[in-house]
mmCIF file of C-alpha atoms and ligand atoms in Angstrom:
data_model
loop_
_atom_site.group_PDB
_atom_site.id
_atom_site.type_symbol
_atom_site.label_atom_id
_atom_site.label_comp_id
_atom_site.label_asym_id
_atom_site.label_seq_id
_atom_site.Cartn_x
_atom_site.Cartn_y
_atom_site.Cartn_z
ATOM 1 C CA MET A 263 3.520 -12.956 23.975
ATOM 2 C CA PRO A 264 0.531 -10.987 22.612
ATOM 3 C CA ASN A 265 -1.680 -12.668 19.965
ATOM 4 C CA LEU A 266 0.154 -12.535 16.679
ATOM 5 C CA CYS A 267 -3.026 -12.587 14.640
ATOM 6 C CA ARG A 268 -6.692 -12.205 15.181
ATOM 7 C CA ARG A 269 -9.783 -12.521 12.925
ATOM 8 C CA ARG A 270 -12.598 -9.920 12.791
ATOM 9 C CA LYS A 271 -16.054 -11.185 12.084
ATOM 10 C CA SER A 272 -17.683 -7.979 10.778
ATOM 11 C CA CYS A 273 -17.026 -5.392 8.057
ATOM 12 C CA ARG A 274 -14.387 -2.833 9.001
ATOM 13 C CA LEU A 275 -16.559 0.032 7.514
ATOM 14 C CA CYS A 276 -20.235 -0.803 8.164
ATOM 15 C CA ALA A 277 -20.080 -3.557 10.897
ATOM 16 C CA SER A 278 -22.236 -5.985 8.858
ATOM 17 C CA VAL A 279 -21.577 -9.646 9.369
ATOM 18 C CA LYS A 280 -22.714 -10.509 5.777
ATOM 19 C CA MET A 281 -19.168 -11.094 4.517
ATOM 20 C CA THR A 282 -18.244 -13.371 1.585
ATOM 21 C CA GLN A 283 -14.777 -14.719 0.967
ATOM 22 C CA VAL A 284 -13.814 -13.810 -2.647
ATOM 23 C CA LEU A 285 -10.088 -14.694 -2.845
ATOM 24 C CA GLU A 286 -7.810 -16.989 -0.800
ATOM 25 C CA LEU A 287 -4.077 -16.499 -1.347
ATOM 26 C CA CYS A 288 -1.440 -18.718 0.138
ATOM 27 C CA PRO A 289 -0.566 -17.753 3.738
ATOM 28 C CA THR A 290 2.671 -15.687 4.056
ATOM 29 C CA PRO A 291 4.834 -14.209 6.745
ATOM 30 C CA PRO A 292 4.547 -10.421 7.019
ATOM 31 C CA ALA A 293 5.595 -9.048 3.636
ATOM 32 C CA ASN A 294 8.521 -7.043 4.960
ATOM 33 C CA ALA A 295 9.796 -9.663 7.462
ATOM 34 C CA PHE A 296 13.241 -10.097 5.821
ATOM 35 C CA VAL A 297 15.518 -12.419 7.727
ATOM 36 C CA SER A 298 19.179 -12.098 8.731
ATOM 37 C CA LYS A 299 21.515 -15.084 8.483
ATOM 38 C CA LYS A 300 21.558 -15.860 12.137
ATOM 39 C CA PHE A 301 17.752 -16.305 12.202
ATOM 40 C CA LEU A 302 17.656 -18.587 9.079
ATOM 41 C CA SER A 303 17.207 -21.793 11.117
ATOM 42 C CA GLN A 304 14.055 -20.342 12.821
ATOM 43 C CA SER A 305 10.809 -20.888 10.844
ATOM 44 C CA GLN A 306 8.766 -17.773 10.359
ATOM 45 C CA PRO A 307 5.056 -17.758 11.317
ATOM 46 C CA VAL A 308 2.736 -17.480 8.385
ATOM 47 C CA PHE A 309 -0.683 -15.844 8.466
ATOM 48 C CA PRO A 310 -3.851 -16.310 6.294
ATOM 49 C CA LEU A 311 -4.292 -13.968 3.359
ATOM 50 C CA LYS A 312 -8.035 -14.146 2.574
ATOM 51 C CA LEU A 313 -9.967 -11.374 0.884
ATOM 52 C CA PHE A 314 -13.547 -10.815 1.973
ATOM 53 C CA PHE A 315 -16.338 -8.787 0.303
ATOM 54 C CA CYS A 316 -19.066 -7.070 2.467
ATOM 55 C CA GLU A 317 -22.447 -7.905 1.031
ATOM 56 C CA SER A 318 -23.863 -4.782 2.749
ATOM 57 C CA CYS A 319 -21.570 -1.998 1.703
ATOM 58 C CA SER A 320 -19.266 -3.655 -0.972
ATOM 59 C CA HIS A 321 -16.045 -2.914 1.047
ATOM 60 C CA VAL A 322 -13.260 -5.385 0.144
ATOM 61 C CA GLN A 323 -10.964 -6.293 3.064
ATOM 62 C CA LEU A 324 -8.660 -8.676 4.806
ATOM 63 C CA VAL A 325 -10.188 -10.031 8.051
ATOM 64 C CA ASP A 326 -7.103 -11.680 9.573
ATOM 65 C CA ILE A 327 -5.266 -8.919 11.363
ATOM 66 C CA VAL A 328 -1.585 -9.365 12.129
ATOM 67 C CA ASN A 329 -0.615 -7.586 15.282
ATOM 68 C CA PRO A 330 0.607 -4.024 14.108
ATOM 69 C CA GLU A 331 3.543 -4.317 16.489
ATOM 70 C CA LEU A 332 4.851 -7.190 14.481
ATOM 71 C CA LEU A 333 4.206 -5.347 11.140
ATOM 72 C CA PHE A 334 5.427 -1.832 12.008
ATOM 73 C CA LYS A 335 7.997 -2.428 14.763
ATOM 74 C CA ASN A 336 10.951 -2.242 12.431
ATOM 75 C CA TYR A 337 9.295 0.117 9.965
ATOM 76 C CA VAL A 338 12.068 1.889 8.159
ATOM 77 C CA TYR A 339 10.239 3.383 5.161
ATOM 78 C CA VAL A 340 11.140 7.057 5.018
ATOM 79 C CA SER A 341 9.258 9.027 2.434
ATOM 80 C CA GLY A 342 11.708 11.904 2.077
ATOM 81 C CA THR A 343 14.337 9.632 0.610
ATOM 82 C CA SER A 344 12.479 9.233 -2.675
ATOM 83 C CA PRO A 345 12.495 12.123 -5.117
ATOM 84 C CA VAL A 346 9.250 10.794 -6.641
ATOM 85 C CA PHE A 347 7.506 11.219 -3.320
ATOM 86 C CA ILE A 348 8.844 14.624 -2.638
ATOM 87 C CA SER A 349 7.522 15.854 -6.004
ATOM 88 C CA HIS A 350 4.217 14.056 -5.396
ATOM 89 C CA PHE A 351 3.818 15.754 -1.980
ATOM 90 C CA HIS A 352 4.761 19.196 -3.400
ATOM 91 C CA ASP A 353 1.941 18.891 -5.923
ATOM 92 C CA TYR A 354 -0.383 17.416 -3.332
ATOM 93 C CA ALA A 355 0.014 20.334 -0.889
ATOM 94 C CA GLU A 356 -0.300 22.874 -3.727
ATOM 95 C CA THR A 357 -3.492 21.367 -5.042
ATOM 96 C CA ILE A 358 -5.180 21.155 -1.619
ATOM 97 C CA ILE A 359 -4.325 24.805 -0.680
ATOM 98 C CA LYS A 360 -5.384 26.132 -4.085
ATOM 99 C CA SER A 361 -8.657 24.262 -4.032
ATOM 100 C CA TYR A 362 -9.711 24.316 -0.371
ATOM 101 C CA VAL A 363 -7.754 26.775 1.785
ATOM 102 C CA SER A 364 -8.442 30.401 0.941
ATOM 103 C CA ASN A 365 -6.239 31.892 3.592
ATOM 104 C CA PRO A 366 -3.497 29.324 4.715
ATOM 105 C CA GLU A 367 -1.337 31.677 6.884
ATOM 106 C CA GLY A 368 -1.296 30.374 10.477
ATOM 107 C CA GLN A 369 -3.841 27.634 9.923
ATOM 108 C CA LEU A 370 -3.412 24.206 11.358
ATOM 109 C CA VAL A 371 -2.709 21.190 9.163
ATOM 110 C CA LEU A 372 -2.368 17.712 10.757
ATOM 111 C CA ASP A 373 -0.907 14.660 8.937
ATOM 112 C CA ILE A 374 -1.805 11.225 10.363
ATOM 113 C CA GLY A 375 1.009 8.768 9.699
ATOM 114 C CA SER A 376 3.282 11.630 8.900
ATOM 115 C CA ASN A 377 6.455 9.574 8.557
ATOM 116 C CA ASP A 378 9.471 11.938 8.252
ATOM 117 C CA GLY A 379 7.284 15.061 7.720
ATOM 118 C CA THR A 380 7.852 15.289 3.954
ATOM 119 C CA LEU A 381 4.245 16.268 3.168
ATOM 120 C CA LEU A 382 4.078 18.689 6.101
ATOM 121 C CA LYS A 383 7.263 20.507 5.038
ATOM 122 C CA GLU A 384 5.300 21.377 1.834
ATOM 123 C CA PHE A 385 2.333 22.821 3.656
ATOM 124 C CA LYS A 386 4.751 24.724 5.944
ATOM 125 C CA LYS A 387 6.018 26.634 2.957
ATOM 126 C CA TYR A 388 2.642 28.367 2.730
ATOM 127 C CA GLY A 389 2.861 29.588 6.309
ATOM 128 C CA MET A 390 0.557 26.863 7.819
ATOM 129 C CA ARG A 391 1.137 25.545 11.313
ATOM 130 C CA VAL A 392 1.982 21.819 10.852
ATOM 131 C CA LEU A 393 1.583 18.863 13.200
ATOM 132 C CA GLY A 394 2.418 15.200 12.541
ATOM 133 C CA VAL A 395 1.297 12.046 14.276
ATOM 134 C CA ASP A 396 3.235 8.850 13.738
ATOM 135 C CA PRO A 397 3.754 5.661 15.783
ATOM 136 C CA ALA A 398 7.238 4.985 14.523
ATOM 137 C CA GLN A 399 9.616 6.394 17.203
ATOM 138 C CA GLU A 400 12.795 6.970 15.281
ATOM 139 C CA ILE A 401 11.117 8.586 12.320
ATOM 140 C CA SER A 402 9.129 10.952 14.634
ATOM 141 C CA VAL A 403 12.319 12.121 16.244
ATOM 142 C CA LYS A 404 13.890 12.738 12.826
ATOM 143 C CA ALA A 405 10.824 14.844 11.742
ATOM 144 C CA CYS A 406 10.979 16.929 14.985
ATOM 145 C CA ASN A 407 14.642 17.488 14.468
ATOM 146 C CA GLU A 408 13.917 18.839 10.943
ATOM 147 C CA GLY A 409 11.367 21.356 12.288
ATOM 148 C CA VAL A 410 8.179 19.386 11.891
ATOM 149 C CA GLU A 411 6.529 18.861 15.290
ATOM 150 C CA THR A 412 5.453 15.290 15.509
ATOM 151 C CA LEU A 413 3.545 13.360 18.246
ATOM 152 C CA ASN A 414 4.889 9.832 18.589
ATOM 153 C CA ALA A 415 1.549 8.018 18.849
ATOM 154 C CA PHE A 416 -1.265 6.179 17.001
ATOM 155 C CA PHE A 417 -4.031 8.651 16.130
ATOM 156 C CA THR A 418 -7.149 8.060 18.145
ATOM 157 C CA ARG A 419 -10.282 10.064 18.899
ATOM 158 C CA LYS A 420 -8.885 10.675 22.396
ATOM 159 C CA LEU A 421 -5.707 12.205 20.941
ATOM 160 C CA ALA A 422 -7.778 14.316 18.496
ATOM 161 C CA HIS A 423 -9.554 15.912 21.498
ATOM 162 C CA GLN A 424 -6.212 16.673 23.171
ATOM 163 C CA ILE A 425 -4.880 18.233 19.840
ATOM 164 C CA ARG A 426 -7.951 20.331 19.560
ATOM 165 C CA VAL A 427 -7.428 21.682 23.088
ATOM 166 C CA ASP A 428 -3.596 22.251 22.526
ATOM 167 C CA TYR A 429 -3.513 23.443 18.920
ATOM 168 C CA GLY A 430 -7.117 24.342 18.014
ATOM 169 C CA ALA A 431 -9.289 23.044 15.098
ATOM 170 C CA ALA A 432 -7.638 21.765 11.913
ATOM 171 C CA LYS A 433 -8.214 23.447 8.502
ATOM 172 C CA VAL A 434 -6.635 20.344 6.801
ATOM 173 C CA VAL A 435 -6.288 16.836 8.014
ATOM 174 C CA THR A 436 -4.378 14.370 5.727
ATOM 175 C CA ALA A 437 -3.878 10.630 6.002
ATOM 176 C CA ASN A 438 -2.115 8.633 3.306
ATOM 177 C CA ASN A 439 -2.153 4.944 3.394
ATOM 178 C CA VAL A 440 -3.240 4.895 7.057
ATOM 179 C CA PHE A 441 -6.757 4.433 5.847
ATOM 180 C CA ALA A 442 -5.743 1.240 4.205
ATOM 181 C CA HIS A 443 -3.353 0.088 6.981
ATOM 182 C CA SER A 444 -5.474 0.555 10.092
ATOM 183 C CA ASP A 445 -8.141 -1.752 11.550
ATOM 184 C CA GLU A 446 -9.455 1.146 13.697
ATOM 185 C CA LEU A 447 -11.121 3.269 10.915
ATOM 186 C CA ILE A 448 -14.184 4.279 13.002
ATOM 187 C CA ASP A 449 -12.217 5.685 15.916
ATOM 188 C CA ILE A 450 -9.834 7.495 13.493
ATOM 189 C CA THR A 451 -12.656 8.906 11.499
ATOM 190 C CA ASN A 452 -14.538 10.102 14.591
ATOM 191 C CA GLY A 453 -11.299 11.797 15.676
ATOM 192 C CA ILE A 454 -10.957 13.543 12.356
ATOM 193 C CA HIS A 455 -14.692 14.619 12.622
ATOM 194 C CA ASP A 456 -14.084 16.167 16.019
ATOM 195 C CA LEU A 457 -10.864 17.917 14.928
ATOM 196 C CA LEU A 458 -11.960 19.615 11.709
ATOM 197 C CA ALA A 459 -12.799 23.246 11.540
ATOM 198 C CA PRO A 460 -16.282 23.988 10.134
ATOM 199 C CA ASP A 461 -14.841 24.715 6.656
ATOM 200 C CA GLY A 462 -11.896 22.246 7.012
ATOM 201 C CA VAL A 463 -11.149 19.363 4.711
ATOM 202 C CA PHE A 464 -9.861 15.815 5.289
ATOM 203 C CA VAL A 465 -7.819 14.406 2.409
ATOM 204 C CA PHE A 466 -6.729 10.833 2.116
ATOM 205 C CA GLU A 467 -4.917 8.627 -0.421
ATOM 206 C CA VAL A 468 -5.256 4.913 -0.467
ATOM 207 C CA SER A 469 -4.547 2.223 -3.120
ATOM 208 C CA TYR A 470 -7.683 1.994 -5.250
ATOM 209 C CA LEU A 471 -9.631 -1.322 -5.730
ATOM 210 C CA ALA A 472 -10.267 -0.442 -9.414
ATOM 211 C CA ASP A 473 -6.532 -0.245 -9.995
ATOM 212 C CA VAL A 474 -5.916 -3.493 -8.160
ATOM 213 C CA PHE A 475 -8.575 -5.119 -10.309
ATOM 214 C CA GLN A 476 -7.761 -3.606 -13.630
ATOM 215 C CA GLY A 477 -3.995 -3.800 -13.351
ATOM 216 C CA THR A 478 -3.955 -7.333 -11.740
ATOM 217 C CA LEU A 479 -2.074 -5.896 -8.800
ATOM 218 C CA PHE A 480 -2.952 -8.906 -6.670
ATOM 219 C CA ASP A 481 0.489 -8.926 -5.084
ATOM 220 C CA THR A 482 -0.345 -5.617 -3.383
ATOM 221 C CA ILE A 483 -2.487 -7.804 -1.163
ATOM 222 C CA TYR A 484 -0.502 -8.368 2.034
ATOM 223 C CA HIS A 485 -1.093 -8.018 5.684
ATOM 224 C CA GLU A 486 -0.235 -4.371 5.994
ATOM 225 C CA HIS A 487 -2.986 -3.577 3.493
ATOM 226 C CA LEU A 488 -6.181 -4.332 5.346
ATOM 227 C CA ALA A 489 -8.565 -2.403 3.163
ATOM 228 C CA TYR A 490 -8.995 -2.260 -0.661
ATOM 229 C CA HIS A 491 -11.104 0.891 -0.949
ATOM 230 C CA SER A 492 -13.568 2.112 -3.476
ATOM 231 C CA VAL A 493 -15.782 5.230 -3.460
ATOM 232 C CA LYS A 494 -19.187 3.694 -2.887
ATOM 233 C CA PRO A 495 -18.494 2.054 0.469
ATOM 234 C CA LEU A 496 -16.455 5.019 1.665
ATOM 235 C CA GLN A 497 -19.164 7.591 0.780
ATOM 236 C CA HIS A 498 -21.603 5.442 2.903
ATOM 237 C CA PHE A 499 -19.045 5.169 5.752
ATOM 238 C CA PHE A 500 -18.312 8.962 5.971
ATOM 239 C CA LYS A 501 -22.016 9.740 5.971
ATOM 240 C CA LYS A 502 -22.590 7.445 8.955
ATOM 241 C CA HIS A 503 -19.951 9.406 10.840
ATOM 242 C CA GLY A 504 -21.076 12.967 10.257
ATOM 243 C CA LEU A 505 -18.853 13.655 7.249
ATOM 244 C CA GLU A 506 -19.400 13.798 3.479
ATOM 245 C CA MET A 507 -17.051 12.833 0.650
ATOM 246 C CA ILE A 508 -17.120 15.808 -1.828
ATOM 247 C CA ALA A 509 -14.554 14.812 -4.511
ATOM 248 C CA ALA A 510 -12.414 11.901 -5.685
ATOM 249 C CA LYS A 511 -9.574 11.658 -8.041
ATOM 250 C CA ARG A 512 -7.239 8.949 -9.335
ATOM 251 C CA VAL A 513 -3.537 9.492 -8.660
ATOM 252 C CA LYS A 514 -0.427 7.537 -9.784
ATOM 253 C CA THR A 515 1.112 6.676 -6.386
ATOM 254 C CA HIS A 516 1.659 2.939 -5.595
ATOM 255 C CA GLY A 517 0.485 1.724 -8.969
ATOM 256 C CA GLY A 518 -2.713 3.543 -8.756
ATOM 257 C CA SER A 519 -4.444 5.258 -5.839
ATOM 258 C CA LEU A 520 -7.565 7.096 -4.931
ATOM 259 C CA ARG A 521 -7.519 10.548 -3.469
ATOM 260 C CA GLY A 522 -10.671 11.486 -1.545
ATOM 261 C CA ILE A 523 -11.718 14.907 -0.134
ATOM 262 C CA VAL A 524 -14.101 14.935 2.838
ATOM 263 C CA GLN A 525 -15.820 17.752 4.775
ATOM 264 C CA LEU A 526 -18.150 17.891 7.737
ATOM 265 C CA ALA A 527 -21.754 16.875 6.819
ATOM 266 C CA ASN A 528 -23.573 19.888 5.225
ATOM 267 C CA GLY A 529 -20.262 21.789 5.063
ATOM 268 C CA PRO A 530 -19.731 24.820 2.800
ATOM 269 C CA ARG A 531 -18.818 23.023 -0.442
ATOM 270 C CA GLU A 532 -20.989 21.306 -3.065
ATOM 271 C CA ILE A 533 -20.493 17.594 -3.727
ATOM 272 C CA ASP A 534 -18.449 17.376 -6.900
ATOM 273 C CA ALA A 535 -19.611 15.443 -9.943
ATOM 274 C CA SER A 536 -16.610 13.170 -9.580
ATOM 275 C CA ILE A 537 -18.275 11.206 -6.739
ATOM 276 C CA GLY A 538 -21.215 10.002 -8.897
ATOM 277 C CA ALA A 539 -18.811 9.345 -11.858
ATOM 278 C CA PHE A 540 -16.561 7.172 -9.724
ATOM 279 C CA ILE A 541 -19.492 5.179 -8.291
ATOM 280 C CA LYS A 542 -20.901 4.630 -11.790
ATOM 281 C CA GLU A 543 -17.500 3.363 -13.110
ATOM 282 C CA GLU A 544 -17.076 1.065 -10.180
ATOM 283 C CA ALA A 545 -20.550 -0.345 -10.824
ATOM 284 C CA ASP A 546 -19.658 -0.748 -14.559
ATOM 285 C CA LEU A 547 -16.532 -2.658 -13.616
ATOM 286 C CA GLY A 548 -18.656 -4.898 -11.328
ATOM 287 C CA LEU A 549 -16.744 -3.910 -8.211
ATOM 288 C CA HIS A 550 -19.976 -3.861 -6.117
ATOM 289 C CA LYS A 551 -20.468 -7.576 -6.708
ATOM 290 C CA ALA A 552 -18.680 -10.616 -5.168
ATOM 291 C CA SER A 553 -18.785 -12.506 -8.433
ATOM 292 C CA THR A 554 -16.458 -9.970 -10.067
ATOM 293 C CA LEU A 555 -13.822 -10.588 -7.434
ATOM 294 C CA HIS A 556 -14.226 -14.350 -7.793
ATOM 295 C CA SER A 557 -13.384 -13.864 -11.443
ATOM 296 C CA PHE A 558 -10.350 -11.889 -10.470
ATOM 297 C CA GLY A 559 -9.144 -14.898 -8.533
ATOM 298 C CA VAL A 560 -9.700 -17.126 -11.586
ATOM 299 C CA ARG A 561 -7.533 -14.751 -13.652
ATOM 300 C CA ILE A 562 -4.756 -14.910 -11.040
ATOM 301 C CA GLY A 563 -4.906 -18.711 -11.097
ATOM 302 C CA GLU A 564 -4.496 -18.769 -14.818
ATOM 303 C CA ILE A 565 -1.336 -16.551 -14.623
ATOM 304 C CA LYS A 566 0.014 -18.758 -11.951
ATOM 305 C CA GLU A 567 -0.380 -21.866 -14.134
ATOM 306 C CA GLU A 568 1.226 -20.122 -17.096
ATOM 307 C CA LEU A 569 4.157 -18.726 -15.161
ATOM 308 C CA ARG A 570 4.874 -22.022 -13.395
ATOM 309 C CA CYS A 571 4.844 -23.818 -16.724
ATOM 310 C CA VAL A 572 7.367 -21.305 -18.216
ATOM 311 C CA LEU A 573 9.695 -21.494 -15.190
ATOM 312 C CA LYS A 574 9.436 -25.219 -14.927
ATOM 313 C CA SER A 575 10.411 -25.808 -18.495
ATOM 314 C CA LEU A 576 13.320 -23.329 -18.155
ATOM 315 C CA LYS A 577 14.537 -25.335 -15.061
ATOM 316 C CA GLU A 578 14.159 -28.615 -17.139
ATOM 317 C CA GLU A 579 16.375 -27.105 -19.770
ATOM 318 C CA GLY A 580 19.014 -26.590 -17.033
ATOM 319 C CA LYS A 581 18.754 -22.824 -16.998
ATOM 320 C CA THR A 582 19.672 -20.827 -13.861
ATOM 321 C CA ILE A 583 17.081 -18.224 -12.630
ATOM 322 C CA GLY A 584 17.472 -15.081 -10.507
ATOM 323 C CA GLY A 585 14.822 -12.753 -9.163
ATOM 324 C CA PHE A 586 14.889 -9.000 -9.794
ATOM 325 C CA GLY A 587 13.701 -6.761 -6.949
ATOM 326 C CA ALA A 588 12.625 -7.661 -3.339
ATOM 327 C CA PRO A 589 9.576 -5.317 -2.703
ATOM 328 C CA ALA A 590 7.075 -6.312 -0.029
ATOM 329 C CA LYS A 591 4.719 -7.496 -2.666
ATOM 330 C CA ALA A 592 7.222 -10.096 -3.912
ATOM 331 C CA THR A 593 6.383 -12.015 -0.705
ATOM 332 C CA THR A 594 2.739 -12.452 -1.825
ATOM 333 C CA LEU A 595 3.782 -13.192 -5.438
ATOM 334 C CA MET A 596 6.378 -15.805 -4.523
ATOM 335 C CA HIS A 597 4.222 -17.613 -1.926
ATOM 336 C CA HIS A 598 1.018 -17.677 -3.985
ATOM 337 C CA PHE A 599 2.908 -18.761 -7.215
ATOM 338 C CA ASP A 600 5.018 -21.136 -5.167
ATOM 339 C CA ILE A 601 8.324 -19.734 -6.372
ATOM 340 C CA GLY A 602 10.951 -20.867 -3.876
ATOM 341 C CA PRO A 603 14.595 -21.709 -3.729
ATOM 342 C CA ASP A 604 13.996 -24.729 -5.960
ATOM 343 C CA ILE A 605 13.395 -22.161 -8.796
ATOM 344 C CA ILE A 606 15.281 -18.935 -7.832
ATOM 345 C CA ASP A 607 18.873 -19.026 -6.744
ATOM 346 C CA PHE A 608 19.129 -15.406 -5.465
ATOM 347 C CA ILE A 609 17.364 -12.105 -5.677
ATOM 348 C CA VAL A 610 18.972 -8.765 -6.573
ATOM 349 C CA ASP A 611 17.873 -5.494 -5.065
ATOM 350 C CA ASP A 612 19.398 -1.999 -5.222
ATOM 351 C CA SER A 613 18.346 -1.196 -1.568
ATOM 352 C CA GLN A 614 21.393 -1.593 0.660
ATOM 353 C CA LEU A 615 18.941 -2.196 3.576
ATOM 354 C CA LYS A 616 17.906 -5.490 2.010
ATOM 355 C CA GLN A 617 21.222 -6.762 0.642
ATOM 356 C CA GLY A 618 22.663 -9.443 2.863
ATOM 357 C CA LEU A 619 19.240 -10.451 4.123
ATOM 358 C CA TYR A 620 16.935 -13.317 2.997
ATOM 359 C CA SER A 621 13.434 -13.090 1.532
ATOM 360 C CA PRO A 622 10.491 -13.585 3.964
ATOM 361 C CA GLY A 623 9.402 -17.158 4.269
ATOM 362 C CA MET A 624 11.329 -18.438 1.174
ATOM 363 C CA HIS A 625 14.741 -17.455 2.571
ATOM 364 C CA ILE A 626 16.334 -16.644 -0.751
ATOM 365 C CA PRO A 627 19.466 -14.483 -0.396
ATOM 366 C CA ILE A 628 19.313 -10.872 -1.550
ATOM 367 C CA ILE A 629 22.362 -9.369 -3.216
ATOM 368 C CA GLY A 630 23.281 -6.172 -5.151
ATOM 369 C CA SER A 631 22.201 -5.959 -8.825
ATOM 370 C CA SER A 632 25.696 -6.109 -10.231
ATOM 371 C CA ALA A 633 25.483 -9.906 -9.458
ATOM 372 C CA ILE A 634 23.610 -10.438 -12.686
ATOM 373 C CA TYR A 635 26.877 -9.733 -14.572
ATOM 374 C CA LYS A 636 28.986 -11.844 -12.201
ATOM 375 C CA LYS A 637 26.705 -14.845 -11.658
ATOM 376 C CA LYS A 638 25.377 -14.679 -15.153
ATOM 377 C CA PRO A 639 21.976 -16.278 -14.557
ATOM 378 C CA ASP A 640 20.271 -17.367 -17.816
ATOM 379 C CA VAL A 641 16.980 -15.867 -16.700
ATOM 380 C CA MET A 642 15.921 -13.004 -14.461
ATOM 381 C CA LEU A 643 12.270 -13.088 -13.190
ATOM 382 C CA ILE A 644 11.244 -9.498 -12.432
ATOM 383 C CA LEU A 645 9.566 -9.577 -9.044
ATOM 384 C CA ALA A 646 9.346 -5.741 -8.990
ATOM 385 C CA TRP A 647 7.314 -6.015 -12.172
ATOM 386 C CA ASN A 648 5.757 -2.527 -12.049
ATOM 387 C CA PHE A 649 9.384 -1.237 -12.811
ATOM 388 C CA SER A 650 9.934 -3.853 -15.591
ATOM 389 C CA LYS A 651 10.484 -1.241 -18.302
ATOM 390 C CA SER A 652 13.055 0.692 -16.434
ATOM 391 C CA ILE A 653 14.864 -2.410 -15.059
ATOM 392 C CA MET A 654 15.194 -3.770 -18.672
ATOM 393 C CA LYS A 655 16.393 -0.444 -19.896
ATOM 394 C CA ASP A 656 18.996 -0.110 -17.116
ATOM 395 C CA HIS A 657 20.156 -3.671 -17.798
ATOM 396 C CA ARG A 658 20.174 -3.848 -21.561
ATOM 397 C CA GLU A 659 23.672 -5.132 -21.236
ATOM 398 C CA TYR A 660 22.369 -8.254 -19.621
ATOM 399 C CA LEU A 661 20.028 -8.848 -22.566
ATOM 400 C CA ARG A 662 22.917 -8.106 -25.007
ATOM 401 C CA ARG A 663 25.037 -10.789 -23.264
ATOM 402 C CA GLY A 664 22.262 -13.308 -23.976
ATOM 403 C CA GLY A 665 20.165 -12.967 -20.819
ATOM 404 C CA THR A 666 16.377 -13.334 -20.630
ATOM 405 C CA PHE A 667 13.899 -11.329 -18.576
ATOM 406 C CA VAL A 668 10.574 -12.925 -17.526
ATOM 407 C CA VAL A 669 7.848 -10.428 -16.528
ATOM 408 C CA PRO A 670 5.125 -12.207 -14.415
ATOM 409 C CA LEU A 671 2.320 -9.646 -14.423
ATOM 410 C CA PRO A 672 -0.107 -8.235 -15.547
ATOM 411 C CA LYS A 673 0.527 -11.063 -18.115
ATOM 412 C CA VAL A 674 3.472 -13.428 -18.443
ATOM 413 C CA GLU A 675 5.954 -12.065 -20.981
ATOM 414 C CA ILE A 676 9.456 -13.111 -21.979
ATOM 415 C CA PHE A 677 12.101 -10.645 -23.291
ATOM 416 C CA LYS A 678 15.385 -11.436 -25.022
ATOM 417 C CA LEU A 679 17.404 -10.099 -27.907
HETATM 418 ZN ZN1 ZN B 704 -19.554 -3.199 4.995
#
């Protein structure tokens, strides 16, 4: 069996070994490792979840790397199934073409981690030649069948050279989330450098450290998310690899993301004022100092105390408690806040893929959301708390019948009629 987890000793971006641990969360199994009934008796391996800060470039990162085979083997996420994402990618392609591609017809656009090709389909509408690269086999086949040529592989510098020979230089290269999910950022970035046309742009979206910090999104820290990016370390990183970051923007995806635009060093475009503005705002927030991230950990610890106190007193009153939503991030939340089967009897989730399975590590059964009217739990703890408002709106009837919702983050709140 290959190593399930390894630890890197140096910064993923700048290779410095001056790394300081700023936050230690409770170890968890992979956040998406839901369990079927027949494997319930087997214990699941758990892996460390420790956040480190690079004293040289300020990059915030996980250093314990779970084998990607284990994380992405059963990866079923398909972007085209969500109308929110289709609309996001429509606007994404339109913005990039308007701002950076004067003559799109026949030009090559490459998407790294292209999933089912949803983003590339949008570029195709402008007459661009599209090519996807994705390691998930089934999804790649689906994309090809739908007219988006997709290479079933991990993107590497070697593959970039082959693509350049077979398809020519790329006017646009996109990578969404890959930049936060991969441990091989140097090789990927060198590949992008070698593949870009002289006036080409590289566009990426990653969850943004400022959003994680300001929104207390600590539960987005799980093993798939190796990097918690901010502009200052990235600017330095791209410069080192013959590229330059020319613009940055905050976008709403995944609770708050950063979109960065990059060109070859000394490329045709000016560096936008947004880069300086982002770096200043990050400095004002203290994101370039380890002490700020330590204080983030203290804030999380306080929320944990408060939530456990609320849940414990509810249990002592004899109340029954269910969980609402089984997103990947609930794995981090439940493990770090120590919310197990002694507190929660079941979890409801609208995804049929998850119903009938058990939550990673804690092994709490997941069932359909109609259960809250049949099982009538006294309290529902909203684990998918970023959707709290819409969940409570959809299930006002539960409140009307005397139910209580508890929202754990960004602060503990209790809702009843
Ligand atoms: Zn560094």
